Coordinates of C-alpha atoms and ligand atoms in Angstrom, one line a residue:
M1 CA 117.0 113.7 67.6
C2 CA 116.5 109.9 68.1
G3 CA 119.2 107.2 68.4
I4 CA 119.3 104.2 66.1
V5 CA 121.4 101.0 66.4
A6 CA 121.1 97.7 64.7
Y7 CA 123.1 94.6 64.5
T8 CA 123.3 91.4 62.4
G9 CA 126.2 88.8 62.5
N10 CA 127.6 86.1 64.6
K11 CA 127.6 87.8 68.0
Q12 CA 124.7 88.2 70.3
A13 CA 122.9 91.3 69.2
Y14 CA 121.5 92.5 72.5
P15 CA 124.7 93.4 74.2
F16 CA 125.7 95.8 71.2
L17 CA 122.2 97.2 71.0
I18 CA 121.8 98.2 74.6
N19 CA 125.3 99.6 74.9
G20 CA 124.8 101.4 71.6
L21 CA 121.6 102.9 72.9
K22 CA 123.6 104.2 75.9
R23 CA 126.2 105.8 73.6
L24 CA 123.3 107.5 71.7
E25 CA 121.2 108.5 74.7
Y26 CA 122.4 112.1 74.3
R27 CA 120.4 112.2 71.1
G28 CA 117.1 111.7 72.8
Y29 CA 115.9 109.8 75.9
D30 CA 112.3 109.9 76.7
S31 CA 111.7 106.3 75.7
A32 CA 113.6 103.3 74.3
G33 CA 113.0 99.8 72.9
V34 CA 114.7 96.8 71.1
A35 CA 113.4 94.2 68.6
L36 CA 115.2 90.8 68.4
L37 CA 115.0 88.5 65.4
S38 CA 115.6 84.7 65.9
E39 CA 113.9 81.4 64.5
N40 CA 111.8 83.7 62.3
Q41 CA 110.1 85.4 65.2
I42 CA 110.4 88.9 66.3
R43 CA 110.5 89.8 70.2
L44 CA 109.8 93.2 71.2
Y45 CA 110.6 95.0 74.2
K46 CA 110.0 98.8 74.7
K47 CA 109.5 101.3 77.5
Q48 CA 109.0 104.9 78.3
G49 CA 112.0 106.2 80.3
K50 CA 115.7 106.0 79.9
V51 CA 117.8 103.1 78.4
A52 CA 118.5 102.0 81.9
D53 CA 114.8 101.6 82.5
L54 CA 114.6 99.4 79.4
E55 CA 117.6 97.3 80.4
R56 CA 116.0 96.5 83.8
F57 CA 112.7 95.8 82.0
C58 CA 114.5 93.2 79.7
A59 CA 116.8 91.7 82.5
T60 CA 114.6 88.5 83.0
E61 CA 113.9 88.0 79.3
D62 CA 115.5 85.6 76.9
L63 CA 117.6 88.1 74.8
S64 CA 119.4 85.6 72.7
A65 CA 119.5 86.5 69.1
H66 CA 121.9 87.5 66.3
T67 CA 119.9 90.2 64.6
G68 CA 118.1 93.0 66.3
I69 CA 117.4 96.7 66.1
A70 CA 116.9 99.4 69.0
H71 CA 116.0 102.9 69.4
T72 CA 116.1 105.7 72.0
R73 CA 113.5 108.4 71.3
W74 CA 113.1 112.1 71.4
A75 CA 109.4 112.6 71.0
T76 CA 107.9 114.5 68.0
H77 CA 104.5 113.1 67.4
G78 CA 102.9 111.4 70.3
E79 CA 103.9 111.8 74.0
P80 CA 106.6 109.7 75.6
N81 CA 105.0 106.5 76.7
D82 CA 105.4 102.8 76.1
E83 CA 103.0 102.6 73.0
N84 CA 104.7 105.4 71.3
A85 CA 108.2 104.1 72.0
H86 CA 109.9 102.4 69.0
P87 CA 110.2 99.8 67.5
H88 CA 106.8 99.6 66.0
L89 CA 105.3 96.3 64.7
S90 CA 103.2 95.5 61.7
E91 CA 99.7 94.3 62.5
D92 CA 100.7 90.6 62.0
G93 CA 103.9 91.2 64.0
S94 CA 106.0 90.0 61.0
L95 CA 107.9 93.5 60.7
A96 CA 109.5 95.9 63.2
L97 CA 110.8 99.3 62.4
I98 CA 112.6 102.0 64.1
H99 CA 112.8 105.7 62.8
N100 CA 114.5 108.8 63.4
G101 CA 112.9 111.9 61.6
I102 CA 109.5 113.2 60.8
V103 CA 106.9 111.8 58.2
E104 CA 105.5 115.3 57.3
N105 CA 102.6 113.8 55.4
Y106 CA 101.8 111.1 57.9
L107 CA 98.1 112.3 58.3
S108 CA 97.1 111.8 54.8
L109 CA 98.9 108.4 54.7
K110 CA 97.2 107.5 58.0
N111 CA 93.8 108.4 56.9
E112 CA 94.2 106.2 53.7
L113 CA 95.5 103.2 55.8
L114 CA 92.8 103.6 58.3
K115 CA 90.2 103.5 55.4
R116 CA 92.0 100.2 54.4
G117 CA 91.2 98.9 57.8
Y118 CA 94.8 99.3 59.5
V119 CA 94.6 99.5 63.3
F120 CA 97.0 102.1 64.8
K121 CA 98.3 101.4 68.3
S122 CA 100.5 104.6 68.7
H123 CA 100.1 108.4 68.1
T124 CA 103.4 108.6 66.1
D125 CA 104.1 109.3 62.5
T126 CA 106.5 106.5 62.5
E127 CA 103.8 103.7 62.8
V128 CA 102.4 105.0 59.5
L129 CA 105.6 103.6 57.7
I130 CA 105.4 100.2 59.0
H131 CA 101.7 99.8 57.9
L132 CA 102.3 101.5 54.5
I133 CA 105.2 99.1 53.7
Q134 CA 103.0 96.0 54.8
D135 CA 100.1 97.4 52.7
I136 CA 102.4 98.0 49.5
R137 CA 103.7 94.4 49.9
K138 CA 100.2 93.1 49.8
T139 CA 98.7 95.3 47.2
E140 CA 101.6 95.4 44.8
Q141 CA 102.8 91.7 45.4
V142 CA 106.5 92.9 45.8
D143 CA 109.3 91.8 48.1
L144 CA 110.1 93.8 51.2
V145 CA 112.9 95.8 49.8
E146 CA 110.8 97.0 46.9
A147 CA 108.0 97.7 49.3
V148 CA 110.3 99.8 51.4
Q149 CA 111.5 101.7 48.3
M150 CA 108.1 102.4 47.1
A151 CA 106.8 103.5 50.5
L152 CA 109.8 105.9 50.9
S153 CA 109.0 107.2 47.5
V154 CA 105.7 108.5 48.9
V155 CA 107.0 109.7 52.1
V156 CA 107.6 113.6 52.5
G157 CA 109.9 114.3 55.3
T158 CA 113.0 112.8 56.8
Y159 CA 114.1 109.4 57.9
A160 CA 116.8 107.2 59.2
L161 CA 115.2 103.9 59.7
A162 CA 116.0 100.1 60.3
I163 CA 113.6 97.4 59.6
L164 CA 113.4 93.6 60.7
S165 CA 111.2 90.9 59.0
S166 CA 110.3 87.6 60.4
E167 CA 110.3 86.2 56.9
Y168 CA 114.0 87.2 56.2
S169 CA 116.2 85.7 58.9
K170 CA 119.5 87.8 59.7
Q171 CA 118.5 90.4 57.5
I172 CA 118.2 94.3 58.3
I173 CA 116.9 96.9 55.9
A174 CA 118.3 100.5 56.5
A175 CA 117.3 103.6 54.8
K176 CA 118.1 107.3 55.1
K177 CA 117.0 110.8 54.2
G178 CA 117.8 113.9 56.1
S179 CA 118.7 112.0 59.4
P180 CA 122.0 110.5 59.9
L181 CA 122.8 106.7 59.5
L182 CA 126.0 105.0 59.1
I183 CA 126.8 101.2 58.5
G184 CA 129.8 99.6 60.2
L185 CA 131.3 96.7 58.2
G186 CA 132.7 93.9 60.3
K187 CA 133.7 90.3 59.3
N188 CA 130.4 88.7 58.6
E189 CA 128.6 91.2 60.6
F190 CA 127.0 94.6 60.2
F191 CA 126.5 97.4 62.7
V192 CA 124.1 100.3 62.2
G193 CA 124.3 103.5 64.1
S194 CA 122.9 107.1 64.1
D195 CA 126.5 108.2 64.5
G196 CA 129.9 106.4 65.1
A197 CA 129.6 106.1 68.9
P198 CA 128.1 102.7 69.1
I199 CA 130.3 101.3 66.2
V200 CA 133.7 102.6 67.0
E201 CA 134.9 99.9 69.2
Y202 CA 134.0 97.2 66.7
T203 CA 135.0 98.4 63.2
Q204 CA 136.5 101.6 61.7
K205 CA 135.2 100.8 58.3
V206 CA 132.0 102.5 57.7
V207 CA 129.5 103.6 55.0
Y208 CA 127.7 106.8 55.4
L209 CA 124.3 106.3 53.8
N210 CA 123.3 109.1 51.4
D211 CA 119.9 110.6 51.1
E212 CA 117.2 108.3 49.6
E213 CA 119.5 105.1 49.8
V214 CA 118.4 101.8 51.1
A215 CA 120.8 99.2 52.2
V216 CA 120.1 95.4 52.7
L217 CA 122.5 93.8 55.4
H218 CA 122.8 90.1 55.7
P219 CA 126.1 88.7 57.5
D220 CA 126.4 86.0 54.7
K221 CA 126.2 88.5 51.9
E222 CA 127.9 91.5 50.4
L223 CA 126.4 94.9 51.5
Q224 CA 123.9 95.9 48.9
I225 CA 122.7 99.5 48.4
T226 CA 120.1 100.9 46.0
N227 CA 118.3 104.2 45.9
I228 CA 114.4 104.3 46.4
R229 CA 114.4 104.1 42.6
N230 CA 115.9 100.6 42.9
E231 CA 119.0 101.8 41.2
K232 CA 122.2 100.0 42.5
Q233 CA 124.5 102.4 44.4
R234 CA 128.3 101.7 44.9
P235 CA 129.0 101.8 48.7
S236 CA 131.9 104.2 49.6
I237 CA 133.8 102.7 52.4
Q238 CA 135.4 105.4 54.8
K239 CA 137.5 105.3 58.1
L240 CA 135.6 106.2 61.1
E241 CA 137.3 109.2 62.5
L242 CA 136.5 108.6 66.2
K243 CA 138.3 106.9 69.2
L244 CA 136.6 105.1 72.0
E245 CA 138.2 107.0 74.8
Q246 CA 136.8 110.3 73.3
I247 CA 133.2 109.1 74.0
E248 CA 134.0 107.9 77.6
K249 CA 133.7 110.3 80.5
G250 CA 137.4 110.0 81.4
G251 CA 136.9 110.2 85.1
F252 CA 134.5 113.3 85.1
E253 CA 131.2 113.1 86.8
H254 CA 129.5 114.3 83.7
F255 CA 130.2 114.7 80.0
M256 CA 129.5 118.4 80.2
L257 CA 132.3 118.8 82.8
K258 CA 134.6 116.9 80.9
E259 CA 133.9 118.9 77.8
I260 CA 134.3 122.2 79.7
F261 CA 137.8 120.9 80.9
E262 CA 138.6 119.7 77.3
Q263 CA 138.4 123.2 76.0
P264 CA 142.1 124.2 76.1
K265 CA 142.9 121.0 74.0
A266 CA 139.9 121.6 71.8
I267 CA 141.1 125.1 70.9
V268 CA 144.7 123.8 70.4
D269 CA 143.1 121.1 68.1
S270 CA 140.9 123.7 66.1
M271 CA 144.0 125.6 65.4
R272 CA 146.3 122.6 64.7
G273 CA 148.0 123.0 61.2
R274 CA 146.1 126.2 60.5
I275 CA 148.6 128.7 61.8
N276 CA 151.8 128.3 59.7
T277 CA 154.5 130.1 61.8
Q278 CA 157.2 129.7 59.0
K279 CA 155.2 131.6 56.4
D280 CA 153.4 133.7 59.0
V281 CA 150.0 132.9 57.6
V282 CA 146.7 131.4 58.7
S283 CA 145.1 129.1 56.3
L284 CA 142.2 126.8 56.5
G285 CA 142.7 123.9 54.0
G286 CA 139.0 123.1 53.8
I287 CA 138.0 126.3 52.1
I288 CA 141.1 127.1 50.0
E289 CA 139.0 126.1 47.0
Y290 CA 136.5 128.7 47.7
E291 CA 138.8 131.4 49.2
N292 CA 138.3 133.8 46.3
K293 CA 134.5 133.7 46.7
M294 CA 135.0 134.5 50.3
L295 CA 137.4 137.3 49.5
N296 CA 135.0 138.9 47.1
A297 CA 131.9 138.1 49.1
K298 CA 129.8 141.3 49.2
R299 CA 128.1 140.0 52.3
F300 CA 128.4 137.1 54.7
I301 CA 125.2 135.5 56.1
I302 CA 125.7 133.2 59.2
A303 CA 123.0 130.8 59.6
A304 CA 122.8 128.6 62.8
C305 CA 120.6 127.6 65.8
G306 CA 121.2 127.8 69.5
T307 CA 124.7 128.0 70.9
S308 CA 125.9 128.0 67.3
W309 CA 124.0 131.1 66.6
H310 CA 125.6 132.7 69.5
A311 CA 129.0 131.8 67.9
G312 CA 127.8 133.4 64.8
L313 CA 127.0 136.6 66.6
V314 CA 130.5 136.5 67.9
G315 CA 131.7 135.9 64.3
E316 CA 129.8 138.9 63.1
H317 CA 131.9 141.2 65.4
I318 CA 135.0 139.6 64.3
F319 CA 134.4 139.4 60.7
E320 CA 133.1 143.1 60.3
S321 CA 136.0 144.3 62.5
L322 CA 138.7 142.5 60.6
I323 CA 137.3 142.1 56.9
R324 CA 135.1 145.2 56.7
V325 CA 132.3 143.1 54.9
P326 CA 128.7 143.3 56.2
V327 CA 127.6 140.2 58.1
E328 CA 124.1 139.1 58.9
V329 CA 123.4 136.5 61.5
E330 CA 120.4 134.5 61.1
Y331 CA 118.3 131.9 63.1
A332 CA 118.3 129.2 60.4
S333 CA 114.7 128.4 61.4
E334 CA 113.6 131.9 60.5
F335 CA 115.8 132.4 57.5
R336 CA 114.5 129.3 55.7
Y337 CA 110.9 130.4 55.7
R338 CA 111.5 134.2 55.1
N339 CA 112.0 134.0 51.3
P340 CA 115.3 136.0 52.0
I341 CA 117.2 138.0 49.4
I342 CA 120.2 135.9 48.6
N343 CA 122.6 137.1 45.8
E344 CA 125.4 135.0 44.2
D345 CA 128.2 137.1 45.6
D346 CA 126.8 136.3 49.1
V347 CA 128.7 133.6 51.2
L348 CA 126.5 131.8 53.7
I349 CA 128.4 130.2 56.7
A350 CA 126.5 127.4 58.4
I351 CA 127.7 126.6 61.9
S352 CA 126.6 123.5 63.6
Q353 CA 128.1 121.1 66.2
S354 CA 126.2 118.1 65.2
G355 CA 126.2 118.8 61.4
E356 CA 122.5 117.4 61.6
T357 CA 120.3 120.4 62.5
A358 CA 117.4 120.3 60.2
D359 CA 116.8 124.0 60.2
T360 CA 120.5 124.8 59.3
L361 CA 120.5 122.1 56.6
A362 CA 117.4 123.7 55.1
A363 CA 119.0 127.1 55.1
I364 CA 122.0 125.6 53.3
E365 CA 119.8 124.2 50.5
L366 CA 117.9 127.5 50.2
A367 CA 121.3 129.5 49.9
K368 CA 122.6 126.9 47.3
R369 CA 119.5 127.1 45.3
K370 CA 119.8 130.9 45.1
G371 CA 123.5 130.6 43.9
A372 CA 125.3 131.6 47.0
T373 CA 128.5 130.0 48.2
V374 CA 128.0 128.0 51.2
I375 CA 130.8 127.3 53.9
G376 CA 130.2 124.9 56.8
I377 CA 131.7 125.0 60.3
C378 CA 130.9 121.5 61.9
N379 CA 132.2 119.3 64.6
V380 CA 131.2 116.0 63.3
V381 CA 133.2 114.6 60.3
G382 CA 130.9 113.2 57.6
S383 CA 127.9 114.9 59.0
S384 CA 125.0 115.9 56.6
I385 CA 125.9 119.6 56.8
A386 CA 129.6 118.9 56.3
R387 CA 128.6 116.9 53.1
S388 CA 126.0 119.5 51.9
T389 CA 128.2 122.6 51.9
H390 CA 130.5 123.6 49.0
A391 CA 133.5 123.7 51.5
G392 CA 134.0 124.1 55.2
S393 CA 136.3 123.9 58.3
Y394 CA 135.9 121.2 61.0
T395 CA 136.2 122.5 64.5
H396 CA 138.0 119.3 65.7
A397 CA 136.7 119.8 69.2
G398 CA 136.1 116.1 69.6
P399 CA 132.8 114.4 70.2
E400 CA 130.4 116.6 72.3
I401 CA 128.1 114.3 74.2
G402 CA 126.6 116.7 76.7
V403 CA 123.4 118.3 75.5
A404 CA 124.6 121.7 76.6
S405 CA 127.2 122.7 74.1
T406 CA 130.4 124.1 75.6
K407 CA 133.7 123.2 73.8
A408 CA 132.0 123.3 70.5
F409 CA 131.1 126.9 71.1
T410 CA 134.8 127.9 71.8
A411 CA 136.0 125.9 69.0
Q412 CA 133.5 127.5 66.6
V413 CA 134.5 131.0 67.8
T414 CA 138.2 130.0 67.1
V415 CA 137.5 128.8 63.6
L416 CA 135.5 132.0 62.9
T417 CA 138.6 133.9 64.1
L418 CA 141.0 132.1 62.0
M419 CA 138.8 132.5 58.9
A420 CA 138.5 136.2 59.5
L421 CA 142.3 136.6 60.1
S422 CA 143.2 134.6 56.9
L423 CA 140.8 136.7 54.7
A424 CA 141.8 140.0 56.5
R425 CA 145.4 139.4 55.9
K426 CA 144.9 138.7 52.2
K427 CA 142.5 141.6 51.8
G428 CA 144.9 143.8 53.5
T429 CA 142.3 145.0 55.9
I430 CA 144.3 144.3 59.0
S431 CA 147.6 145.8 60.1
L432 CA 150.4 143.3 60.4
S433 CA 150.9 144.2 64.1
Y434 CA 147.4 143.7 64.9
Y435 CA 147.4 140.5 62.9
Y436 CA 150.2 139.1 65.0
Q437 CA 148.6 140.5 68.1
L438 CA 145.5 138.4 67.4
V439 CA 147.4 135.3 66.2
N440 CA 149.4 135.3 69.4
G441 CA 146.4 136.1 71.4
L442 CA 144.8 133.1 70.1
G443 CA 147.7 131.0 70.9
A444 CA 147.6 132.1 74.6
I445 CA 143.8 131.3 74.9
P446 CA 144.2 127.6 76.0
E447 CA 146.5 128.7 79.0
K448 CA 144.0 131.5 79.9
I449 CA 141.2 128.9 79.9
E450 CA 143.3 126.6 82.1
A451 CA 143.6 129.4 84.6
I452 CA 139.8 129.8 84.7
L453 CA 139.2 126.0 85.1
K454 CA 141.3 126.3 88.3
K455 CA 138.5 128.6 89.7
N456 CA 136.0 125.6 89.3
D457 CA 135.5 125.3 93.2
E458 CA 135.2 129.2 93.5
I459 CA 132.5 129.1 90.9
K460 CA 130.9 126.2 92.5
E461 CA 130.4 128.3 95.8
I462 CA 128.8 131.1 93.9
A463 CA 126.5 128.6 92.1
R464 CA 124.8 128.1 95.7
Y465 CA 123.5 131.6 95.5
F466 CA 121.5 130.7 92.3
V467 CA 119.9 127.5 93.5
D468 CA 116.5 128.9 94.7
K469 CA 116.4 131.8 92.0
Q470 CA 113.5 131.8 89.6
N471 CA 115.0 134.3 87.0
V472 CA 118.4 135.6 86.1
I473 CA 119.5 138.4 83.7
Y474 CA 122.8 138.2 81.8
L475 CA 124.3 141.6 80.5
G476 CA 127.1 142.2 78.0
R477 CA 128.2 144.6 75.5
G478 CA 129.7 144.6 72.2
V479 CA 131.4 141.1 71.4
N480 CA 130.3 140.0 75.0
F481 CA 126.7 140.5 74.3
P482 CA 126.5 137.1 72.6
V483 CA 128.4 135.7 75.6
A484 CA 125.5 137.0 77.8
L485 CA 123.1 135.2 75.5
E486 CA 125.1 132.0 75.6
G487 CA 125.5 132.2 79.5
A488 CA 121.8 132.5 79.8
L489 CA 121.1 129.6 77.4
K490 CA 123.4 127.4 79.4
L491 CA 121.6 128.2 82.6
K492 CA 118.2 127.7 81.4
E493 CA 118.8 124.6 79.5
I494 CA 120.3 122.5 82.4
S495 CA 119.0 124.2 85.5
Y496 CA 115.6 125.2 84.2
I497 CA 115.9 128.6 85.8
H498 CA 114.5 131.2 83.4
A499 CA 117.4 133.4 82.2
E500 CA 117.7 136.0 79.6
G501 CA 120.6 137.7 77.9
Y502 CA 120.4 141.4 77.0
P503 CA 122.7 144.1 75.6
A504 CA 123.6 146.0 78.9
A505 CA 122.6 149.3 77.4
E506 CA 119.2 147.9 76.6
M507 CA 118.3 147.6 80.3
K508 CA 116.8 150.9 80.5
H509 CA 114.5 150.3 77.6
G510 CA 112.3 148.0 79.8
P511 CA 114.1 145.1 81.6
I512 CA 115.4 147.3 84.3
A513 CA 111.8 147.2 85.7
L514 CA 112.5 143.6 86.6
I515 CA 115.5 144.6 89.0
D516 CA 115.0 144.0 92.7
E517 CA 116.9 142.2 95.4
A518 CA 115.6 138.9 94.2
M519 CA 117.0 139.3 90.6
P520 CA 120.6 138.2 90.1
V521 CA 122.3 139.9 87.3
V522 CA 125.3 138.4 85.8
I523 CA 127.4 141.1 83.9
L524 CA 130.4 140.7 81.7
A525 CA 132.5 143.6 82.5
T526 CA 136.0 142.6 81.0
E527 CA 138.2 145.4 79.9
Q528 CA 136.9 146.7 76.7
E529 CA 136.1 149.8 74.8
T530 CA 132.6 150.3 76.5
Y531 CA 133.9 149.6 80.1
E532 CA 133.0 152.9 81.5
K533 CA 129.4 152.3 80.1
I534 CA 129.3 148.8 81.8
V535 CA 130.2 150.5 85.1
S536 CA 127.3 152.7 84.7
N537 CA 125.0 149.8 84.0
I538 CA 126.2 148.2 87.2
Q539 CA 125.4 151.3 89.2
E540 CA 122.0 151.3 87.6
V541 CA 121.3 147.7 88.8
K542 CA 122.7 148.3 92.1
S543 CA 120.6 151.4 92.8
R544 CA 117.6 149.2 92.4
R545 CA 119.1 146.6 94.9
G546 CA 119.9 144.1 92.1
K547 CA 122.6 141.4 93.0
I548 CA 125.7 141.8 90.8
I549 CA 127.7 138.6 89.7
S550 CA 130.4 140.1 87.5
I551 CA 133.0 138.6 85.2
V552 CA 135.9 141.0 85.3
S553 CA 139.6 141.1 83.9
E554 CA 142.1 140.2 86.5
G555 CA 142.9 143.1 88.9
D556 CA 139.7 145.1 88.2
E557 CA 139.0 146.3 91.7
T558 CA 136.5 148.8 90.5
V559 CA 133.8 146.5 89.5
K560 CA 135.0 143.8 92.0
N561 CA 134.2 146.3 94.7
M562 CA 130.6 146.8 93.2
S563 CA 129.8 143.3 92.9
D564 CA 128.2 140.8 95.3
F565 CA 130.1 138.0 93.7
C566 CA 133.0 138.5 91.3
I567 CA 134.9 136.1 89.0
E568 CA 138.3 137.3 87.7
I569 CA 139.5 136.1 84.3
P570 CA 142.8 136.6 82.4
K571 CA 142.9 139.8 80.4
T572 CA 142.7 139.2 76.5
E573 CA 142.2 141.1 73.4
E574 CA 138.7 142.4 73.2
L575 CA 137.9 140.3 70.0
L576 CA 139.0 137.2 71.7
S577 CA 137.3 137.8 75.0
P578 CA 134.2 135.4 74.3
L579 CA 136.8 132.6 74.3
V580 CA 137.5 133.1 78.0
A581 CA 134.5 134.9 79.4
S582 CA 132.1 132.1 78.3
V583 CA 134.0 129.5 80.4
P584 CA 133.1 130.8 83.9
L585 CA 129.4 131.0 82.7
Q586 CA 129.5 127.4 81.6
L587 CA 130.9 126.3 84.9
L588 CA 128.3 128.4 86.8
A589 CA 125.4 126.8 84.9
Y590 CA 126.8 123.3 85.5
H591 CA 127.1 123.7 89.2
V592 CA 123.7 125.5 89.5
A593 CA 122.1 122.6 87.6
L594 CA 123.9 120.0 89.8
L595 CA 122.9 121.8 93.0
R596 CA 119.3 121.7 91.8
G597 CA 119.4 117.9 91.2
C598 CA 119.0 118.3 87.3
D599 CA 120.2 115.7 84.8
V600 CA 123.1 117.8 83.4
D601 CA 124.1 115.7 80.5
K602 CA 120.4 114.8 79.4
P603 CA 118.2 117.8 80.5
R604 CA 114.5 117.3 80.3
N605 CA 112.7 117.9 76.8
L606 CA 116.1 118.4 75.1
A607 CA 118.2 116.3 72.7
K608 CA 121.7 117.0 71.5
S609 CA 120.9 117.0 67.8
V610 CA 117.7 118.6 66.5
S611 CA 117.6 117.0 63.2
V612 CA 113.8 117.5 62.9
E613 CA 112.0 120.9 62.4
Ligands
AGP701 C1 123.2 124.4 73.0 O1 123.6 124.1 74.3 C2 122.0 123.6 72.8 N1 122.2 122.2 73.0 C3 121.3 123.9 71.4 O2 121.0 125.3 71.3 C4 122.3 123.7 70.2 O3 123.3 124.6 70.0 C5 121.5 123.8 68.8 O4 120.6 122.8 68.8 C6 122.3 123.7 67.6 O5 122.8 122.6 67.4 P1 124.1 122.4 66.2 O6 125.2 123.2 66.7 O7 124.4 120.9 66.5 O8 123.5 122.7 64.9

């Protein structure tokens, strides 16, 4: 949700901090700020707007300092403005704090602090933390680290935070619970980041803080980690699995376009080492230990949010078709509060690109408490979800920076397909010929996507038709219904045009009332079992003067002749069609948003990782 960076060491802090914020801006970008510590004095600069606005605001300031913290915000409490931007200062200006997460009991804590005379400058939950720490220091007569431990012991909610104090030169305190935070270890220097992007060019040695851990960073001392009960913890140093070039745009105008074009490689990478052609088996190393649990599962529950939920809906078709075991797909945010029936022979599959989505994490904890086996499908190595599930498979799509998820979706669907093939082969619920057909079909997908990417300019032309539209309907059937939902989400989240995905057959139960000449209808009409039905649905729309934009299998002249616009894509096995049919819809949304002057990589009101409820 928000981006956190911090530095202490022998270099100038500001250049690392401001570049780090740019690397994390996809996490939230409605305001940003930096606090620098030198000569036992804290200097604070913060501003509503993007990181570039902060940079301009600081341009004429003295930014020399070897220790600092910085933050880019996605507002949860308190509107985006200068006052609510982080860092927040204690009343005497001796403490500065940045925070990613939600203090759920902030109101009761704030009321207590107000009674004690504290004055709040902002409307954020975060500011409660800084005054609470200061209050504990004064009333309990403890040092700063203990005050932080004690304050976090009474906090309900989530946090990733960094704190500076003018009393402790060069020192940074970092703490984490429920929001990601990692520490980069340099030579007499420490780097802190919400993820590896700000750190990767400086060090590959990192420590992922665990929940309720508090780290004390000082360039002249060893890294100290305790938990909030002041019990020493041994740092587990890991290698950062990230390369710098992976987080640059690589010559593309936007991260989103780069990531759309990376899909052939992402899918190859998501299959790498998992299709053993010698032994003719598909195997996913990360779940081997729990394969029996999955083979004996009476039910699969797929929990996710947004695009990952759409991938789960595709997974439902694939799992039920190949493994013949019931699958339920749940919005994690609904599942976690519904007191669902979960049995010990259930397997919950949590799908998440970021691995930090709060609702999905909560669904995982709920399922684990009720004895189910929990398998993760994540794209970020070492993410909270990856570390909270019993086992899992990484999608290996590479960092996805654009807020609108693209390559993560197709990689998720690929991994779900591999999982289903592996289980179906072992359960004997798939014929050998169909198994090979799908394995070979998967292998052909990257090339088919390459063919669609070559239609980028053609799709850009079609996008012109959408620029002034207010509403769009997306229709699909069967395994392409989730693709209709995904196409609609892509369009609305980056172009701000209202779009809805519907099962094509559902039109006549109400939505067809919306159809007129001003209503574009994007319809997925690739060759599949219900093709004839889709043709009838197109007729129904046309007879009400609706405009048809169709995605068809190459050579389909029937639907092409019925359409106002038509995008032909390579034929593929029905179960694999979401892997190709989703790509033209990604490009369509991208170009419509661009033509409408929207910020494609950082759409308004959104953030890449929703690590709060
Ligand atoms: C997708 O384009 C959106 N950015 C959003 O719906 C996203 O898929 C959702 O927030 C889930 O994120 P996750 O996959 O990181 O859990």
